[in-house]
XYZ file of C-alpha atoms in Angstrom:
297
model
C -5.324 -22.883 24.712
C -6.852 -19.104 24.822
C -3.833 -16.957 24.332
C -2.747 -16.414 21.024
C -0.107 -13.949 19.948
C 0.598 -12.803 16.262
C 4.264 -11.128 15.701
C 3.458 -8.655 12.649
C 0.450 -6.798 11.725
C 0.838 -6.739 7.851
C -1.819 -8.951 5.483
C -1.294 -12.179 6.892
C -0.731 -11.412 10.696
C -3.854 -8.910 10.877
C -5.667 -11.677 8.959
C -4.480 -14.475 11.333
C -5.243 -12.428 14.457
C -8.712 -11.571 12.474
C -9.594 -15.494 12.420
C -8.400 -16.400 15.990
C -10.338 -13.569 17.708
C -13.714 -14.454 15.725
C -13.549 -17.616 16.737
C -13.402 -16.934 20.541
C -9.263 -16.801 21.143
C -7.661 -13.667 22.931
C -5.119 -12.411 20.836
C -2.150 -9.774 20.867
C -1.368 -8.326 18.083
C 2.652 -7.154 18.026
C 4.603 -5.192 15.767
C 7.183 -2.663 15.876
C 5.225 0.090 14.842
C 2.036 1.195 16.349
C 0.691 3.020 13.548
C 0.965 -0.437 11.562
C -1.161 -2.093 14.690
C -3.681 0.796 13.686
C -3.733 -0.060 10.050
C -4.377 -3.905 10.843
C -7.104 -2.786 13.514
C -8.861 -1.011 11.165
C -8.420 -3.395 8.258
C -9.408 -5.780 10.407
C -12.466 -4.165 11.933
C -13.462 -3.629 7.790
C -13.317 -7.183 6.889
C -15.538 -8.201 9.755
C -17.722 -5.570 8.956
C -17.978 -7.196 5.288
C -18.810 -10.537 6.809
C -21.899 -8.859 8.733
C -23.101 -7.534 5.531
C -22.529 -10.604 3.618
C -24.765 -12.347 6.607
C -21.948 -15.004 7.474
C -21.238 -13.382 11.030
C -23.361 -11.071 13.313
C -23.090 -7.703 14.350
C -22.412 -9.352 17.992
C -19.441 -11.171 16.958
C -17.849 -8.495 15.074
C -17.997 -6.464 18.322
C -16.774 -9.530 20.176
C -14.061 -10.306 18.369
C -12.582 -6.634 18.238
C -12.649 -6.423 22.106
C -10.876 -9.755 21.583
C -7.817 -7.958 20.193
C -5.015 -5.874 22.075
C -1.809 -4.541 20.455
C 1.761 -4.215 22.045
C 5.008 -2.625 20.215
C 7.363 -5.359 22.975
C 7.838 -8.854 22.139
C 8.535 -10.022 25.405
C 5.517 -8.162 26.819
C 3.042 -9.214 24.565
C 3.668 -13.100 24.412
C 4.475 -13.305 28.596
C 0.717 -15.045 28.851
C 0.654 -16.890 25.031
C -0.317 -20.213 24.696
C 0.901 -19.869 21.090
C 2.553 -17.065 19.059
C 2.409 -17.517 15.326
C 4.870 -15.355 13.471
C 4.076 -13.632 10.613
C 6.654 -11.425 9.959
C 8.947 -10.853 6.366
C 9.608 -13.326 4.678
C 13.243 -13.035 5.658
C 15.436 -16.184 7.230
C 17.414 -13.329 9.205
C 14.724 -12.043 11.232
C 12.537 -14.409 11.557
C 15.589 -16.504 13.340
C 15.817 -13.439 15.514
C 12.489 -13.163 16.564
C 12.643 -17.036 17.574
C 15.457 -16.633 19.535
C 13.519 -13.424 21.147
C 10.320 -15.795 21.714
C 11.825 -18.755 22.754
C 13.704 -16.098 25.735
C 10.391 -14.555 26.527
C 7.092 -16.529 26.277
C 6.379 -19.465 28.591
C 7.810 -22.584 28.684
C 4.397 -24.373 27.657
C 3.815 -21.969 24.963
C 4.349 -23.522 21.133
C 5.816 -20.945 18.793
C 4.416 -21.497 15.153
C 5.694 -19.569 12.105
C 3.275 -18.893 8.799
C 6.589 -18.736 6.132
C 5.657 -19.805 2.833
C 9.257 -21.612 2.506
C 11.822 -21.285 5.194
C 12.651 -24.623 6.895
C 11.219 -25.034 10.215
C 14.149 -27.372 10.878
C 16.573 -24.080 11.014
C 13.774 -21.771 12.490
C 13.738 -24.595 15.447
C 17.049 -24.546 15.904
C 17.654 -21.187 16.931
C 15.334 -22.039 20.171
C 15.489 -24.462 22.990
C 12.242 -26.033 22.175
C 12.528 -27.300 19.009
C 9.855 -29.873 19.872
C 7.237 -27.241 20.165
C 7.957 -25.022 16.976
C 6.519 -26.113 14.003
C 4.644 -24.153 10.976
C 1.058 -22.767 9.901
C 0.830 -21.616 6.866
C -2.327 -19.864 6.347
C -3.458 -18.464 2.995
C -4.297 -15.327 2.020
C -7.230 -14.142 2.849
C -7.216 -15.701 6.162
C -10.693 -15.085 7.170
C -11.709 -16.436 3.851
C -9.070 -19.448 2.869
C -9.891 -22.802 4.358
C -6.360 -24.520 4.193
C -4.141 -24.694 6.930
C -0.835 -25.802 5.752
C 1.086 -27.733 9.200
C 4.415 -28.237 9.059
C 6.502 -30.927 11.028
C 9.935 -29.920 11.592
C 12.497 -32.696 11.650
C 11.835 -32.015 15.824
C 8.755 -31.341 15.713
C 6.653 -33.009 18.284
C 3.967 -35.370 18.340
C 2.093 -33.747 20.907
C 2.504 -30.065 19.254
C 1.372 -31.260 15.623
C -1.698 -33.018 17.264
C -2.483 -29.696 19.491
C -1.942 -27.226 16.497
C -4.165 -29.582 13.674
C -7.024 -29.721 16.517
C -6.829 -25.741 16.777
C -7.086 -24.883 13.153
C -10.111 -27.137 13.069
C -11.313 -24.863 15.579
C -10.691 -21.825 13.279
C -12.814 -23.784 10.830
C -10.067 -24.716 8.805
C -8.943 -27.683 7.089
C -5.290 -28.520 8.318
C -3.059 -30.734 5.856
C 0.264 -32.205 7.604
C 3.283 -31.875 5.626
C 6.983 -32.478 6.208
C 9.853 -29.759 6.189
C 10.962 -29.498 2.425
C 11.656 -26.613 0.301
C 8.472 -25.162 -0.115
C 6.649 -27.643 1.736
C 3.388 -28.922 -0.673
C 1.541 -25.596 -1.966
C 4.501 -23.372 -3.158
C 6.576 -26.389 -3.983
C 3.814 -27.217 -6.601
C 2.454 -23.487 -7.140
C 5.842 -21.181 -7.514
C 7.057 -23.710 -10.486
C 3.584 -23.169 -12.600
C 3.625 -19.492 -11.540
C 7.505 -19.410 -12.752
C 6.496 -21.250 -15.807
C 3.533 -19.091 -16.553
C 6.175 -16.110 -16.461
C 8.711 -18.119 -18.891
C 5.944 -18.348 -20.955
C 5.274 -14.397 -21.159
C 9.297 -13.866 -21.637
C 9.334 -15.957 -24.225
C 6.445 -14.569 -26.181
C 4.348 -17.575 -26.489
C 1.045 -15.894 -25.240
C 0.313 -12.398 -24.291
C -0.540 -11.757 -20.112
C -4.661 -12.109 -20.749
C -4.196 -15.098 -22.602
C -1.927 -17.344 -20.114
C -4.181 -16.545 -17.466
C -7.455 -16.858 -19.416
C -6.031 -20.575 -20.424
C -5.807 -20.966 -16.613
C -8.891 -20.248 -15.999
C -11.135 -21.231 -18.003
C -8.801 -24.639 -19.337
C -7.865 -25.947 -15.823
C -10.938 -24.484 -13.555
C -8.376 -22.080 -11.752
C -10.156 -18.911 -9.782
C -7.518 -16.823 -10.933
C -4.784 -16.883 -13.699
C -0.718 -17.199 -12.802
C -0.091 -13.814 -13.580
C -2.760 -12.532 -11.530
C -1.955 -14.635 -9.046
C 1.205 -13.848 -8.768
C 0.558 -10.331 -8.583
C -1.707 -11.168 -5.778
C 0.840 -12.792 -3.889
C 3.752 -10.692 -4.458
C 6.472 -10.587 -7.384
C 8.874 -10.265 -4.617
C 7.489 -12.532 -2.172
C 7.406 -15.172 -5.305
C 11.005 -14.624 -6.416
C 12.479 -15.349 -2.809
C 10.412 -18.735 -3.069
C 11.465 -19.546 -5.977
C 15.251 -18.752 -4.799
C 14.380 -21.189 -1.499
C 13.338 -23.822 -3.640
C 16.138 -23.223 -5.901
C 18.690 -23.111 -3.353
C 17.391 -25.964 -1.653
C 16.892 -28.675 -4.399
C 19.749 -27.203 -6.012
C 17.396 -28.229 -9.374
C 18.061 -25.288 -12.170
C 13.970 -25.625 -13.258
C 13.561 -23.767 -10.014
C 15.667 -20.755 -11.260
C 13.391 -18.093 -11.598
C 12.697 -16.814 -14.775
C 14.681 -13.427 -15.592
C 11.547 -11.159 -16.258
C 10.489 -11.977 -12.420
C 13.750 -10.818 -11.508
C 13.886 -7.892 -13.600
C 10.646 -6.892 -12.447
C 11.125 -6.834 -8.655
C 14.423 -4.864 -9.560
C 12.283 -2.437 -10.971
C 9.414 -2.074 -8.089
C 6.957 -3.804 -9.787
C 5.790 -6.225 -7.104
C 2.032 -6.355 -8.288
C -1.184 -5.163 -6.363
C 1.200 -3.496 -3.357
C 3.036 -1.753 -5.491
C -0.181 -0.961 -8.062
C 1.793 -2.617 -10.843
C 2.667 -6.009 -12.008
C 1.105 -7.997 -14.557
C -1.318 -6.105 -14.368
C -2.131 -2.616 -13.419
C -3.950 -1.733 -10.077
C -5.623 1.603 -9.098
C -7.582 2.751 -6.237
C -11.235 2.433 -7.026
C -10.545 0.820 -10.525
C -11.306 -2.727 -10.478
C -11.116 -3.030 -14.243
C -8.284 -5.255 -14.789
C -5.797 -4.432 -17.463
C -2.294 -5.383 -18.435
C 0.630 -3.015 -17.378
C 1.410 -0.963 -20.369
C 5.024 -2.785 -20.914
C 2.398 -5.855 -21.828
C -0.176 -4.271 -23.788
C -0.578 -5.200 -27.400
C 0.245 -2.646 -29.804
């Protein structure tokens, strides 16, 4: 396996493609809009550049790895030699069954197609190919570069053969793979969204103030971060539509997510992308403070 192809260039795609080409894979880099590939090319050429300074990677194979790294705006031409494509697209059932049925028409018939969602079922993502046996998920966290865990998910057709070749290959990244079976919200967001959803409740409810919860957090249960913060991290939005795939798929009502998460996405407050959440997030401002609807009088 030496051809890797990563459909989307936003956080986690530039950050998957960032991994792969450090550790010696070629990789194309697709997405719609080339001045998105630019972004991630830069951002990408950045964090290596911080892993020089830091001493944990040489000059050498920062240069390396960007010369591993081409871009294409066309699907079909820029997985035609993939061994793999992982998608890494919105988290969005719609498209992401699209661009599967797009893949499975264009790339080889050898080549395994791999999603990163944080929740869909790679059951129904599987389905919408002709290779069900050789789709499955990795779920990388965010940051890539940085985050050891590879999440690998069996479908219910998942193959043998395709989990073995994809837990081998994120050892080869360095990363720790964990195999887990197609649920809602697999193992990490099954476990993570509910504490995260119950860390909000908590806030709604007035039971603790935002730097308290997450000070409890951290300093009580050893965590790096705090719910609130962490959520913010990972996206308001991109937690509520967890939270709705878990909810929809257990049908369980202590998966409903809480009505201040909702609110807040309504309202555009999706955390650091959108410079407010739980907290409040400036350019060149890494004091972290409430957002002023949570501030204490």
């Amino acid at each position: 396996m030496k051809n890797i192809a990563v459909i989307g260039s936003g956080t986690m795609g530039n950050g998957i493609a960032h991994a792969f080409a450090q550790h010696g894979y070629h990789v194309t880099l697709i997405d719609i809009a080339a001045e998105a590939l630019k972004k991630a090319l830069a951002t990408v050429e950045k964090n290596l550049g911080r892993q020089v300074e830091k001493g944990t990677i040489a000059e050498a194979t920062k240069v390396e790895a960007l010369a591993r790294i081409t871009t294409s705006t066309d699907i079909a031409a820029g997985v035609q030699r993939a061994d793999l494509v992982v998608e890494a697209a919105t988290e969005n059932i719609d498209l992401k069954l699209k661009i599967f049925q797009d893949l499975d028409a264009a790339a080889p018939a050898h080549t395994i197609l791999a999603t990163n969602t944080s929740s869909i079922s790679i059951t129904r993502i599987a389905a919408a190919t002709r290779r069900p046996e050789k789709v499955i998920g990795m779920h990388f966290m965010n940051p890539v570069p940085v985050m050891k865990l590879v999440e690998v998910i069996r479908g219910y057709s998942t193959g043998d053969e395709t989990t073995r070749t994809i837990m081998e290959l994120s050892g080869k990244l360095e990363k720790t793979p964990v195999e887990v079976n197609d649920y809602p919200g697999f193992v990490a967001n099954r476990i993570l969204m509910p504490m995260i959803n119950e860390a909000i409740a908590s806030l709604y409810e007035g039971v603790a103030g935002v730097e308290e919860i997450d000070t409890v957090m951290r300093l009580g249960m050893a965590h790096p971060m705090g719910p609130l913060q962490l959520a913010d991290f990972i996206g308001l939005d991109v937690c509520l539509s967890i939270l709705r795939v878990l909810h929809d798929g257990f049908g369980n009502p202590r998966y409903a997510p809480c009505p201040l998460l909702i609110n807040m996405v309504q309202a555009g407050h999706k955390g650091v992308k959108s410079g407010q959440g739980f907290y409040m997030y400036t350019t060149g401002n890494k004091e972290l403070k409430p957002s002023t609807r949570f501030q204490k009088v």
